[in-house]
Every structure is written in structure tokens, then in C-alpha cells.
Short mmCIF file of N, CA and C in Angstrom, two decimals:
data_model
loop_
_atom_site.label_atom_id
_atom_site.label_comp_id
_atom_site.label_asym_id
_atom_site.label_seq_id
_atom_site.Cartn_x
_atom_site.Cartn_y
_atom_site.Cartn_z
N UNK A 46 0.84 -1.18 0.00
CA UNK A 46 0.00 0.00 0.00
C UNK A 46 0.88 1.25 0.00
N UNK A 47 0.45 1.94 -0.54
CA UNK A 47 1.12 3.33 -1.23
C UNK A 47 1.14 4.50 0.04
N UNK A 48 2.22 5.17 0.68
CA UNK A 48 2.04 5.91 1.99
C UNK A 48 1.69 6.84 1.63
N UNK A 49 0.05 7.15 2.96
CA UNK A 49 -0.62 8.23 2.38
C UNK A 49 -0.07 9.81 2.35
N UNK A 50 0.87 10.28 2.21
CA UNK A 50 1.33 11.15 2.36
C UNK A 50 2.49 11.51 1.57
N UNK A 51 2.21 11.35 -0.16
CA UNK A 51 3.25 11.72 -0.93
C UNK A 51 2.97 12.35 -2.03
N UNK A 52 4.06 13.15 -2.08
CA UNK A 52 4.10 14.20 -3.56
C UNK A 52 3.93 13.13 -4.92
N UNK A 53 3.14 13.30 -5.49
CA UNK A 53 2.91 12.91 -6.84
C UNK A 53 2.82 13.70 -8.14
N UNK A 54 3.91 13.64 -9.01
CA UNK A 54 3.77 14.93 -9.77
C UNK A 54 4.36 14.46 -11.05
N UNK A 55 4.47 15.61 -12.12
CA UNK A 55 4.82 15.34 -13.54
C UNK A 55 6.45 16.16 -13.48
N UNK A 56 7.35 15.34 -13.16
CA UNK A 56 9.08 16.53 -13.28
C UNK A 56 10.01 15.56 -13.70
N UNK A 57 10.79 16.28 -14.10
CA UNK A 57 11.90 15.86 -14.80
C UNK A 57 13.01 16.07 -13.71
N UNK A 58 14.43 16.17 -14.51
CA UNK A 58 15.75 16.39 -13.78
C UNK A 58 15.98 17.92 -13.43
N UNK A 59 15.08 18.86 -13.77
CA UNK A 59 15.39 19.89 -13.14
C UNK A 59 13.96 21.20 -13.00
N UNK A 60 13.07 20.57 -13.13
CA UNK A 60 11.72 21.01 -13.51
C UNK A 60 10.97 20.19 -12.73
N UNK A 61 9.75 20.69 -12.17
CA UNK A 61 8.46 19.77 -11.30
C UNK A 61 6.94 20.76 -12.39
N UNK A 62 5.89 20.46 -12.43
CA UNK A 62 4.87 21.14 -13.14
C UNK A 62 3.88 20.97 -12.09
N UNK A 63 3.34 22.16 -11.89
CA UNK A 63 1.98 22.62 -10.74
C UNK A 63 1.21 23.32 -11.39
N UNK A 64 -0.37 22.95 -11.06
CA UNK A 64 -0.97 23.56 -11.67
C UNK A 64 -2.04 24.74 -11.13
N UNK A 65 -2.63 25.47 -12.08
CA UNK A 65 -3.44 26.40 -11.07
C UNK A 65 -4.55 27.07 -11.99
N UNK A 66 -5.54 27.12 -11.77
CA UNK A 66 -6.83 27.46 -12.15
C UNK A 66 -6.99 28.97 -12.04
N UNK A 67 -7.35 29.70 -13.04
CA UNK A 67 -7.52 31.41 -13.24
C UNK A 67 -8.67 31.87 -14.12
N UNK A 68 -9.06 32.62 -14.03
CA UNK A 68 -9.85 33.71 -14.47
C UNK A 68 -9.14 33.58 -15.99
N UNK A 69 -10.14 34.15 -17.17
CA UNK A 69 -9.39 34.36 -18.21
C UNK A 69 -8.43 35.44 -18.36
N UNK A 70 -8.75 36.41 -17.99
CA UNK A 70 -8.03 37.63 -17.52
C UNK A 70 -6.36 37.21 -17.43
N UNK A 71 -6.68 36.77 -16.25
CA UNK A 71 -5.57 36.54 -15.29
C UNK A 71 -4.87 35.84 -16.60
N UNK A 72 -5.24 34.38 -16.90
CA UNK A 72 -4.32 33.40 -18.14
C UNK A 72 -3.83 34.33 -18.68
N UNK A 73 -4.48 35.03 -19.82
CA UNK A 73 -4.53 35.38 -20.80
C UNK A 73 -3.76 36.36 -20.56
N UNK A 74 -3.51 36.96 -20.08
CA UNK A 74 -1.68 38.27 -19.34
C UNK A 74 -0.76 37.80 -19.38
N UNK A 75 -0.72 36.12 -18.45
CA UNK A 75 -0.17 35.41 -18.41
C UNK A 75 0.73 34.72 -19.79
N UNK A 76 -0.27 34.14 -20.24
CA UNK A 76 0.47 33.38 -21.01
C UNK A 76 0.83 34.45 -22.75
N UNK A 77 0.22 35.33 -23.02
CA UNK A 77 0.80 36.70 -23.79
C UNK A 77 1.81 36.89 -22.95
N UNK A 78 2.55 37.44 -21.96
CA UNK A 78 3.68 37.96 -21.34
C UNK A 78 4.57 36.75 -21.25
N UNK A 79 4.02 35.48 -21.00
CA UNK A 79 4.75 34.21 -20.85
C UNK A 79 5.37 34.15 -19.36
N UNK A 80 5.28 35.07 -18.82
CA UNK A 80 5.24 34.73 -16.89
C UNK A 80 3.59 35.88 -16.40
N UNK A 81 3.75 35.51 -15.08
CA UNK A 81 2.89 36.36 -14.22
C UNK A 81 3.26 37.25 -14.77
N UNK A 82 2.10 38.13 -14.90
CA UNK A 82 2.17 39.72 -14.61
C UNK A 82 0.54 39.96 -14.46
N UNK A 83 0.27 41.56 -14.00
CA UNK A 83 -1.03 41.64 -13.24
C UNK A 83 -1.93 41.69 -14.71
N UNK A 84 -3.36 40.97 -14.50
CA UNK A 84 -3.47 40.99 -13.15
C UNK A 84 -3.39 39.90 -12.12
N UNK A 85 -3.08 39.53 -11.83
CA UNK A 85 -2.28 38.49 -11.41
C UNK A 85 -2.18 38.91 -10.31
N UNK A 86 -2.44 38.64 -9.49
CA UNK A 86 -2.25 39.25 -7.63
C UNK A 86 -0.40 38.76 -7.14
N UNK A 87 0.19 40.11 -7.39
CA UNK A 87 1.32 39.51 -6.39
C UNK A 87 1.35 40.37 -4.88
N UNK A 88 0.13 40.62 -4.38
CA UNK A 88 0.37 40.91 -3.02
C UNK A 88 -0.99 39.65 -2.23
N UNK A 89 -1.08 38.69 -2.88
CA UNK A 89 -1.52 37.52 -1.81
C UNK A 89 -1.31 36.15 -2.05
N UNK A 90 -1.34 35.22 -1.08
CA UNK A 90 -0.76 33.99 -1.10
C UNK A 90 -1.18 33.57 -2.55
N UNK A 91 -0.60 32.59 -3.20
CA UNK A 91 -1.07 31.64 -4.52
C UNK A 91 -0.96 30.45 -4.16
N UNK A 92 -1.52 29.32 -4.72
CA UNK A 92 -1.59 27.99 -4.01
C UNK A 92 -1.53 27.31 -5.39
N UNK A 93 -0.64 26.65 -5.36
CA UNK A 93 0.34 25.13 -6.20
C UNK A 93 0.07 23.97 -6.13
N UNK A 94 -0.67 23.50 -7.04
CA UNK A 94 -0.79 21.90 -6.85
C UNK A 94 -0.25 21.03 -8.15
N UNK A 95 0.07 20.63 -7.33
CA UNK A 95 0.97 18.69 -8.22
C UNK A 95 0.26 18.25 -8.63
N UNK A 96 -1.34 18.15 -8.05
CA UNK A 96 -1.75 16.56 -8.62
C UNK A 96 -2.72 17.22 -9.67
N UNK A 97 -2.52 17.05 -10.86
CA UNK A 97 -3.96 17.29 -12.21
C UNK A 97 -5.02 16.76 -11.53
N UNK A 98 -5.41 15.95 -11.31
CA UNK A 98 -6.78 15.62 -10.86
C UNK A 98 -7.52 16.40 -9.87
N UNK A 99 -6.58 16.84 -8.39
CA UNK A 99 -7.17 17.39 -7.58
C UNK A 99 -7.42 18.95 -8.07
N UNK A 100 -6.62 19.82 -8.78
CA UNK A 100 -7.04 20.80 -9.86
C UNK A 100 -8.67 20.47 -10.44
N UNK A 101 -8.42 19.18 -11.44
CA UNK A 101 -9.48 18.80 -12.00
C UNK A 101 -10.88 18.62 -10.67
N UNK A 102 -10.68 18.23 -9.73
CA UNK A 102 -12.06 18.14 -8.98
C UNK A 102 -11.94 19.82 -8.04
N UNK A 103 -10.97 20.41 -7.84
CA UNK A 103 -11.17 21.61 -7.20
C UNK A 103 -11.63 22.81 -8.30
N UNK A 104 -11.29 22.56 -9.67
CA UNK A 104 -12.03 23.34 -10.39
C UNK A 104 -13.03 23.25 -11.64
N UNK A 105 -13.46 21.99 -10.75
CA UNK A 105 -14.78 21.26 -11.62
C UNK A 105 -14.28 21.40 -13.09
N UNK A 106 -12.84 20.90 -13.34
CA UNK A 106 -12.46 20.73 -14.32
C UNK A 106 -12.87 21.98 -15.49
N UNK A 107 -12.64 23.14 -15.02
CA UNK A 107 -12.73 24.06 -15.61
C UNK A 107 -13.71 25.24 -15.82
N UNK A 108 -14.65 24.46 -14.69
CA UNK A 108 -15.79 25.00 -15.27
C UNK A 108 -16.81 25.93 -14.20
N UNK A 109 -15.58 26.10 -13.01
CA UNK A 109 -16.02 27.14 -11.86
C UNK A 109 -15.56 28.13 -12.54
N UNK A 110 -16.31 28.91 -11.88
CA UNK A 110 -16.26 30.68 -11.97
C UNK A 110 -15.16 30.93 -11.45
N UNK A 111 -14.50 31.60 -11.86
CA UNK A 111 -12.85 32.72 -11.73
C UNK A 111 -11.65 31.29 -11.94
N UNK A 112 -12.38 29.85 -12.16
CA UNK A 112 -11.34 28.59 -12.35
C UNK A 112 -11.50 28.44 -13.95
N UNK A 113 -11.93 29.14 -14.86
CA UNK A 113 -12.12 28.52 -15.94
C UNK A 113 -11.08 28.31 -17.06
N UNK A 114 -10.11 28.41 -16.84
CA UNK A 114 -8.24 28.68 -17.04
C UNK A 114 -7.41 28.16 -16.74
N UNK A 115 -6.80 26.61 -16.73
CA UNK A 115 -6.06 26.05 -16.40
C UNK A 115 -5.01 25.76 -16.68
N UNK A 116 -3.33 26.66 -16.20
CA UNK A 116 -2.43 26.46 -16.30
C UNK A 116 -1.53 25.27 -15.97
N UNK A 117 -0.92 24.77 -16.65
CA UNK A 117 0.47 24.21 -16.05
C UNK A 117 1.95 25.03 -16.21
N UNK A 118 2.14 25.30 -14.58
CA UNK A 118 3.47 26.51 -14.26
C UNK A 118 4.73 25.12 -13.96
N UNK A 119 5.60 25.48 -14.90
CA UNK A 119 6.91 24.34 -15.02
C UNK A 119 7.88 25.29 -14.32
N UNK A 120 7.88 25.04 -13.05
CA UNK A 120 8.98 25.68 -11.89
C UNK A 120 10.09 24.57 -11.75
N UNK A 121 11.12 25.50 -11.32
CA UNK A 121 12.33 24.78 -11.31
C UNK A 121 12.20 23.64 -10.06
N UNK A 122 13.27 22.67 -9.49
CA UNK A 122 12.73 21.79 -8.59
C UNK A 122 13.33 22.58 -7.36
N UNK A 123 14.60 23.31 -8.16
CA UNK A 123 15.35 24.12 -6.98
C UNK A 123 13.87 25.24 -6.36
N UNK A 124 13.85 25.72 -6.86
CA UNK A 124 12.54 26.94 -6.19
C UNK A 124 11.75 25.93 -5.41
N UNK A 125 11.17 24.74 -5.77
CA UNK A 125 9.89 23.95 -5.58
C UNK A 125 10.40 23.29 -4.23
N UNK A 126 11.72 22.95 -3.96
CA UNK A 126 12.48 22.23 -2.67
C UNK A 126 12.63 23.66 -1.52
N UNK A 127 12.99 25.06 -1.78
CA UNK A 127 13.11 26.16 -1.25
C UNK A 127 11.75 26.31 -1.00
N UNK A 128 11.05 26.54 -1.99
CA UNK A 128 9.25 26.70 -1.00
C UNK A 128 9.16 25.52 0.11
N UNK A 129 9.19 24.14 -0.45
CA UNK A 129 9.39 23.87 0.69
C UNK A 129 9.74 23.29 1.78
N UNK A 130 11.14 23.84 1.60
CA UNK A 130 11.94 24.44 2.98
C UNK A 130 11.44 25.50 3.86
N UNK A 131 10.82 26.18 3.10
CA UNK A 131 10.27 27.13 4.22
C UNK A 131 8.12 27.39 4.76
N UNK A 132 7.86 25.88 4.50
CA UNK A 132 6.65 25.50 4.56
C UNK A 132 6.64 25.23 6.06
N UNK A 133 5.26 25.57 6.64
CA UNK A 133 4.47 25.22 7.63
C UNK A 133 3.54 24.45 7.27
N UNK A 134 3.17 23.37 8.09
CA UNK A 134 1.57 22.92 7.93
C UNK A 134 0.29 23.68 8.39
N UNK A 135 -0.24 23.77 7.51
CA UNK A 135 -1.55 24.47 7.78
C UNK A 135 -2.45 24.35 8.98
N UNK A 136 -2.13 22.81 9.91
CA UNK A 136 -2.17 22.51 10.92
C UNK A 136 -1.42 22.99 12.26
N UNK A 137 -0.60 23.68 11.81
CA UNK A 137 0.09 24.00 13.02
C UNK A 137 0.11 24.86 14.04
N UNK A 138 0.85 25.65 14.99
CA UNK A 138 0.53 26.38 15.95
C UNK A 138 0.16 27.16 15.09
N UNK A 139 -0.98 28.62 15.22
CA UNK A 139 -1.70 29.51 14.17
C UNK A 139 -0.45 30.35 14.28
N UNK A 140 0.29 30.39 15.52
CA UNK A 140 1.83 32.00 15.57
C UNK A 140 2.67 31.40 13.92
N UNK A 141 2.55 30.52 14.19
CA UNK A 141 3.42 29.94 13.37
C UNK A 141 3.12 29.59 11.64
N UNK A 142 1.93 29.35 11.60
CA UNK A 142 1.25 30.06 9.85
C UNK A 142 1.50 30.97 9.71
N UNK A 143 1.03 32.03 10.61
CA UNK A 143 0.70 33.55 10.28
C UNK A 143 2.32 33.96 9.92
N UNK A 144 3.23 33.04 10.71
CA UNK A 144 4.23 34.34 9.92
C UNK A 144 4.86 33.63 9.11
N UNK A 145 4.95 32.25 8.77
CA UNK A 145 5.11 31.15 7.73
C UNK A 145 5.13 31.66 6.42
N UNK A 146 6.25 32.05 5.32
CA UNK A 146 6.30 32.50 4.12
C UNK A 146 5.62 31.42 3.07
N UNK A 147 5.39 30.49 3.49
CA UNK A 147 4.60 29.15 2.75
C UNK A 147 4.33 28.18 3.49
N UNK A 148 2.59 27.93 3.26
CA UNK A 148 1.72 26.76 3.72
C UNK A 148 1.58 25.81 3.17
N UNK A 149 1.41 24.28 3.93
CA UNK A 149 1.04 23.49 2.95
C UNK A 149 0.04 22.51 3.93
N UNK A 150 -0.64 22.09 2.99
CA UNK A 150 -2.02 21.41 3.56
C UNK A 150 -2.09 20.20 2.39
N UNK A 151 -2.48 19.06 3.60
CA UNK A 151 -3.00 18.29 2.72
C UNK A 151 -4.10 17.53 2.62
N UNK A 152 -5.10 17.52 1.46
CA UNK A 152 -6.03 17.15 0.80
C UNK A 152 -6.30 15.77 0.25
N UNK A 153 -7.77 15.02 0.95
CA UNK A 153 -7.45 13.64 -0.11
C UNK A 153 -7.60 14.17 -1.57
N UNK A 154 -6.61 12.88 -2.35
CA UNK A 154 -6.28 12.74 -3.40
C UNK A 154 -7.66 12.49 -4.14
N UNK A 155 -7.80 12.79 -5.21
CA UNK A 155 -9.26 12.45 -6.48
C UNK A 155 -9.10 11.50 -7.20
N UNK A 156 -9.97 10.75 -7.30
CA UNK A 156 -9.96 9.95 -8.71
C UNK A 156 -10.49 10.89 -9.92
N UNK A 157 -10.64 10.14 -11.31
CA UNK A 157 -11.08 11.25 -12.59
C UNK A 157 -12.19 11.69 -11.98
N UNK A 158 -13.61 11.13 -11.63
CA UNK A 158 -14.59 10.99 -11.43
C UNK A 158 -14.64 11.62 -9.90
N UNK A 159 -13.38 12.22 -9.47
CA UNK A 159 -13.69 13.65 -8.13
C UNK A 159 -13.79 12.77 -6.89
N UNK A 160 -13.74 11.18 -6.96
CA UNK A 160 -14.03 11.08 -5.35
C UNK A 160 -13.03 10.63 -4.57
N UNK A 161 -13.22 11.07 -3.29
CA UNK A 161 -11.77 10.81 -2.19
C UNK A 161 -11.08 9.77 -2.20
N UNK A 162 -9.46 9.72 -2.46
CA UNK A 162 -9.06 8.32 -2.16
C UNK A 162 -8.68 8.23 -1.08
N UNK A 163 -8.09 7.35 -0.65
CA UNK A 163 -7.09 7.32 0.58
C UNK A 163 -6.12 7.82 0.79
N UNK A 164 -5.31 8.34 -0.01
CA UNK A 164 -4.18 8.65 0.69
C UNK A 164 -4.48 10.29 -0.20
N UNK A 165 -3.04 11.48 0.07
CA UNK A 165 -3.62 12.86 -0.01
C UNK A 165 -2.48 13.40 -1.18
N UNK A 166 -2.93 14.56 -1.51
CA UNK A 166 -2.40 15.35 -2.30
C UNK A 166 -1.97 16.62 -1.47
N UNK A 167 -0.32 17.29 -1.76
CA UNK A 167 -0.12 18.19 -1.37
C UNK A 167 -0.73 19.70 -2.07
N UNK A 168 -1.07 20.53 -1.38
CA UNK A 168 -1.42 21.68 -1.87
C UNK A 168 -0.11 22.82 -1.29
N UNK A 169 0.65 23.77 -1.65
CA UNK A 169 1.62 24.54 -1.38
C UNK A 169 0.60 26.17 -1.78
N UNK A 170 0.86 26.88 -0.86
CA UNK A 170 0.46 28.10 -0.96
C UNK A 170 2.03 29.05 -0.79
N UNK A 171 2.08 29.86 -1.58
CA UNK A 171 3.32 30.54 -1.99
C UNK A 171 2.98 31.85 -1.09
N UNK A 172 3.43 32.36 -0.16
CA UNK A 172 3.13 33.43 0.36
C UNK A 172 3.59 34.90 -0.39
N UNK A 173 3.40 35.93 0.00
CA UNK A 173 3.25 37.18 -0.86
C UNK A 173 4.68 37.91 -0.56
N UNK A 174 5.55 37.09 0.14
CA UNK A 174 7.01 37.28 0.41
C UNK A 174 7.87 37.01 -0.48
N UNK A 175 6.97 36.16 -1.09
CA UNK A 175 8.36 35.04 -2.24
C UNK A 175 7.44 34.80 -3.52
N UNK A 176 5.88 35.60 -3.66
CA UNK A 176 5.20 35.77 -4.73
C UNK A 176 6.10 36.14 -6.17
N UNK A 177 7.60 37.04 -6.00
CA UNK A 177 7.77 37.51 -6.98
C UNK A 177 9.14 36.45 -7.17
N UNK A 178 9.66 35.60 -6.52
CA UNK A 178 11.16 35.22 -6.46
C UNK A 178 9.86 33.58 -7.32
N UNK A 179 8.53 33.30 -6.99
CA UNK A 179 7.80 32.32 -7.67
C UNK A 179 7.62 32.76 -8.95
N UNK A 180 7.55 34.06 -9.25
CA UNK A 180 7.01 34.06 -10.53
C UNK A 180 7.99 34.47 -11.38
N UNK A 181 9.22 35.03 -10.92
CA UNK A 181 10.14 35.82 -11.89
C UNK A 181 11.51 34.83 -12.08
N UNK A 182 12.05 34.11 -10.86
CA UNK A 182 13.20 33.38 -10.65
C UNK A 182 12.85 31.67 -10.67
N UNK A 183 11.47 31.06 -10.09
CA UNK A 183 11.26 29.36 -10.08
C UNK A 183 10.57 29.45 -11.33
N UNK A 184 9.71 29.83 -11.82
CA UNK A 184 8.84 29.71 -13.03
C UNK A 184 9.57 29.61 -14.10
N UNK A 185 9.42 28.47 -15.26
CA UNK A 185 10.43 28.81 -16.66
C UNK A 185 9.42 28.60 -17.71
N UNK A 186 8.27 28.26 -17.27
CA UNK A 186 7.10 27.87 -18.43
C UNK A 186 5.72 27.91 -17.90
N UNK A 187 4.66 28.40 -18.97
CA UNK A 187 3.64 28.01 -18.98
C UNK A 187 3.16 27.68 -19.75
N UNK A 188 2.13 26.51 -19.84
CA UNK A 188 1.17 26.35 -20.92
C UNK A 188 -0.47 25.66 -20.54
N UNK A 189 -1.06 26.92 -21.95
CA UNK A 189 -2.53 26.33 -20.98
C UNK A 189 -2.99 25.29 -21.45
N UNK A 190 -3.51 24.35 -20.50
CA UNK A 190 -4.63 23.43 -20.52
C UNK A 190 -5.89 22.98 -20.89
N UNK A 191 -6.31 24.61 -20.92
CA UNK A 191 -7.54 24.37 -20.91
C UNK A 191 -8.33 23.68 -22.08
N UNK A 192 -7.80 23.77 -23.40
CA UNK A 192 -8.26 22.68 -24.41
C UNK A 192 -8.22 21.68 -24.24
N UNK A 193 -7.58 20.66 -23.44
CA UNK A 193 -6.67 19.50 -22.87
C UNK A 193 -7.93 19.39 -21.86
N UNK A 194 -8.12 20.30 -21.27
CA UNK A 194 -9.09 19.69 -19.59
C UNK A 194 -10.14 19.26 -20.31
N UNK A 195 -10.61 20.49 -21.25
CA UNK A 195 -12.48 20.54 -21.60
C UNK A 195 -12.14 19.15 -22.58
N UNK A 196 -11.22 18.40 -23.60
CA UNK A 196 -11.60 17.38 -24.10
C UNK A 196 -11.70 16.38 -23.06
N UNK A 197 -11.00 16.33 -22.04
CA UNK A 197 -10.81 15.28 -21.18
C UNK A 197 -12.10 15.14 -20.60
N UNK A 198 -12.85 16.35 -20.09
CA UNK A 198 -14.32 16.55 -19.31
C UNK A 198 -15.09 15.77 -20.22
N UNK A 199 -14.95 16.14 -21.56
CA UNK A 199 -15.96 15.62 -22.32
C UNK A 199 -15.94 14.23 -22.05
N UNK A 200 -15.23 14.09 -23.00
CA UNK A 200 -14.75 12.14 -23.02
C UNK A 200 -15.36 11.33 -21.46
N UNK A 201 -14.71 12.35 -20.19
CA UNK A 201 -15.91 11.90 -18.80
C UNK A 201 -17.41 11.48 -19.11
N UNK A 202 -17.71 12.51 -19.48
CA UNK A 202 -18.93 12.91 -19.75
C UNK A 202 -19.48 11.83 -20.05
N UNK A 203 -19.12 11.55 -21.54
CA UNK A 203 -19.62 10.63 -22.64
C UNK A 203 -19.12 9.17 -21.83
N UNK A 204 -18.68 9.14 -21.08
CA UNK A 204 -18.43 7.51 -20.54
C UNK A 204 -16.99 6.79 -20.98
N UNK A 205 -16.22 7.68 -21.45
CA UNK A 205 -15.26 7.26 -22.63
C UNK A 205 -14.23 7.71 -21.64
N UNK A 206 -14.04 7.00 -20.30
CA UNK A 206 -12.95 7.37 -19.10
C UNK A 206 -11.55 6.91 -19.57
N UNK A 207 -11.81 5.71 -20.40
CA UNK A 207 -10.50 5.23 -20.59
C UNK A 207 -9.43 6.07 -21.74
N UNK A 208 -10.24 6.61 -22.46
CA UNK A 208 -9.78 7.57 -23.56
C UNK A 208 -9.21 8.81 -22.86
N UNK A 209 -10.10 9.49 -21.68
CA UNK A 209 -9.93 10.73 -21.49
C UNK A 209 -8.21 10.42 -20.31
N UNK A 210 -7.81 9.30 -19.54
CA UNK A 210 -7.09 9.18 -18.55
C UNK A 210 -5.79 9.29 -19.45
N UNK A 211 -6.19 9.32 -20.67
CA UNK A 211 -4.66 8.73 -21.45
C UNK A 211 -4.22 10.60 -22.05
N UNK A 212 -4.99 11.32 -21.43
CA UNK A 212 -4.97 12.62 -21.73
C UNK A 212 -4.19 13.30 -20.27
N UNK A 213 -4.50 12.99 -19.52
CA UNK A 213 -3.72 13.17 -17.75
C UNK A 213 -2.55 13.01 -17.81
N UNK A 214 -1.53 13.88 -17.54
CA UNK A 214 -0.19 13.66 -17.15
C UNK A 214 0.12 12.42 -16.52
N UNK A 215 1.58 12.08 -16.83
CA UNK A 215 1.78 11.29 -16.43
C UNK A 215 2.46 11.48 -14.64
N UNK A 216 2.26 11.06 -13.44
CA UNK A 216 2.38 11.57 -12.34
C UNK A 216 3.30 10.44 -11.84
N UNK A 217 4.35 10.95 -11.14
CA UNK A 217 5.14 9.54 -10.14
C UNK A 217 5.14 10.51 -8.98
N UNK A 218 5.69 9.45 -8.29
CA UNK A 218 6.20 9.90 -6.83
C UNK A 218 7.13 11.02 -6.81
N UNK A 219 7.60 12.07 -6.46
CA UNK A 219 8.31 12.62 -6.49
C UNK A 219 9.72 12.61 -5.06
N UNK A 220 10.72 12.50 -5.65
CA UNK A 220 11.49 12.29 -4.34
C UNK A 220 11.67 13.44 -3.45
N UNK A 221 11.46 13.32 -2.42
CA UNK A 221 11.49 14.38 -1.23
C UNK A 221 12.38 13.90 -0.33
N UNK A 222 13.76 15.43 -0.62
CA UNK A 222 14.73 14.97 -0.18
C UNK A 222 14.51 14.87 1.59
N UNK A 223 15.10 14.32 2.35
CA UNK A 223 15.03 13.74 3.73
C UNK A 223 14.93 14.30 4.69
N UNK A 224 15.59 15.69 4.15
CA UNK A 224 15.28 17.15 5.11
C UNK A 224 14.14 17.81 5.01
N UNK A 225 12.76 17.47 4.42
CA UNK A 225 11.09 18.12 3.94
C UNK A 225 10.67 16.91 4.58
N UNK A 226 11.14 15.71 4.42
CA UNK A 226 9.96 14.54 5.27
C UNK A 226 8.95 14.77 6.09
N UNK A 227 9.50 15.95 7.18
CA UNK A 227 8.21 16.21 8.01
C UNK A 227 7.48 17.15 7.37
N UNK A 228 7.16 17.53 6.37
CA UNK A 228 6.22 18.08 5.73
C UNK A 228 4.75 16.90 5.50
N UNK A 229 5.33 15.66 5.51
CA UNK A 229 4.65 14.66 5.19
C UNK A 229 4.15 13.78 6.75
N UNK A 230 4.47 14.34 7.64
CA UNK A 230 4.25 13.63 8.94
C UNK A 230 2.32 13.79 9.73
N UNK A 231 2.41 15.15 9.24
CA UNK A 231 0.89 15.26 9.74
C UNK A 231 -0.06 16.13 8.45
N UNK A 232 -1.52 16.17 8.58
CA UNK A 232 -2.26 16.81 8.00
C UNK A 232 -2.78 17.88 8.39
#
């Protein structure tokens, strides 16, 4: 059995990919400029997720209001190990969030079909300290999704699950070097 408490993600040897759900607005600055820029909030936390699916069930696969925009941000692994290094659990003493430059919480994991598994998905919230060292110095790519989600929704839709999964990134374990472990100790 698979321990419930691991990074699962799409990275290479020097790259990890997180994804994040926006407004068209917001994309569309975005990916014309080819990094953040406003409007784009860089004076409040942003929140990073690894797993496509939990994206896919947190933004009803595209199709919530101000989520209808789905990026994949290809950050370096160096930035992605530095966030977090300097992560709190969202669980923890509250003195100790509040002044925490990055949160992380974790969420059960989704199947295609949105329902809880057993074990969880990390969520990373980037605080408004290191908003610009995320978007100007870890970030080296974006590209949107959102044609990619809405065929995949469909194919749900239509019953045709096996077609649409072969559209999902491919996700492994990601290694977490030995000094973040307790990031993975509680929820």
C-alpha cells in the first residue's frame, strides 16, 4: 500500500509542473507575457498543486467561476524544494502560519470521477514574500490546458474514461529529499 502522504507529480531532472486554475483575464496576461504579470495578484498567497486531478475536482475541471483557465506553471525543482523548505503545515501552531512564508495542507487525493481516495495530495500556498522570487526566478514555463481539460471533461462525460485518462499527465512519486519529510508527517 502506497504511503498516504506523498508528492505525486509530472518533473523531470530539473523542472516539477503545478498547476493552477484562473480567471481568463488573469491566463490570458499570463500566457501573452509568458510569466505572471497583473493581473495576477502579487500581493496575496497563490496555491500550487501537483496533482492534475485534484485541480481537475477543485475546479470542476474548468468549469467554476474565476477557475475557468487552467495552467500548467513548469517551476524549477530548486525553487519547488526552497518553498518547501520554508513550509508550515496548515495545521500547526496559528503564531506559526501567520508568519510562515509558505503553507502546505494536505487534501485527499481524487480519482477522474472527483471522489476521495485514501491517501492525499499536497497543496503549497506561496506566500506574498516570495510571490515575486515564484514568478520571476522558479517559473520557466507556462502552458494552458484548458483545451486539454475541456476534451478530457468531455470524453468523462460521454463515458469514454478510458480515452480521457490517457490525456492526464503522467504523475510519479516525487522524491522528497530527507530534510522536507516532516512536511509529510501530519495533516
Amino acid at each position: 500500500m502506497a504511503p498516504q502522504y506523498e508528492i505525486r507529480a509530472d518533473y523531470d531532472a530539473r523542472t516539477i509542473v503545478v498547476y493552477q486554475a484562473y480567471p481568463p483575464a488573469i491566463a490570458d496576461a499570463a500566457l501573452r507575457a509568458g510569466r505572471f504579470v497583473e493581473p495576477f495578484s502579487f500581493r496575496r498567497m497563490t496555491w500550487i498543486k501537483p496533482s492534475f486531478l485534484w485541480l481537475m475536482h477543485r475546479s470542476n475541471w474548468a468549469r467554476k467561476p474565476g477557475q475557468e483557465r487552467v495552467l500548467a506553471v513548469r517551476i524549477t525543482r530548486e525553487g519547488w524544494e526552497e518553498a518547501l523548505s520554508q513550509a508550515v503545515l496548515t495545521t500547526a501552531d496559528p503564531a506559526a502560519v501567520a508568519r510562515a512564508a509558505v503553507h502546505v495542507q494536505w487534501d485527499p487525493e481524487r480519482s477522474a470521477r472527483g471522489a476521495a481516495l485514501n491517501h492525499y495530495s499536497i497543496q503549497v500556498g506561496i506566500g506574498r514574500h516570495l510571490i515575486r522570487t515564484f514568478t520571476d526566478d522558479w517559473t520557466v514555463g507556462l502552458t494552458d490546458l484548458t483545451p486539454h481539460v475541456r476534451k478530457a471533461a468531455e470524453l468523462m462525460r460521454t463515458g469514454r474514461t478510458d480515452r480521457a485518462q490517457r490525456l492526464f499527465p503522467a504523475e510519479r512519486v516525487y522524491p522528497l529529499p530527507p530534510a522536507l519529510d516532516c512536511l509529510r508527517t501530519a495533516r
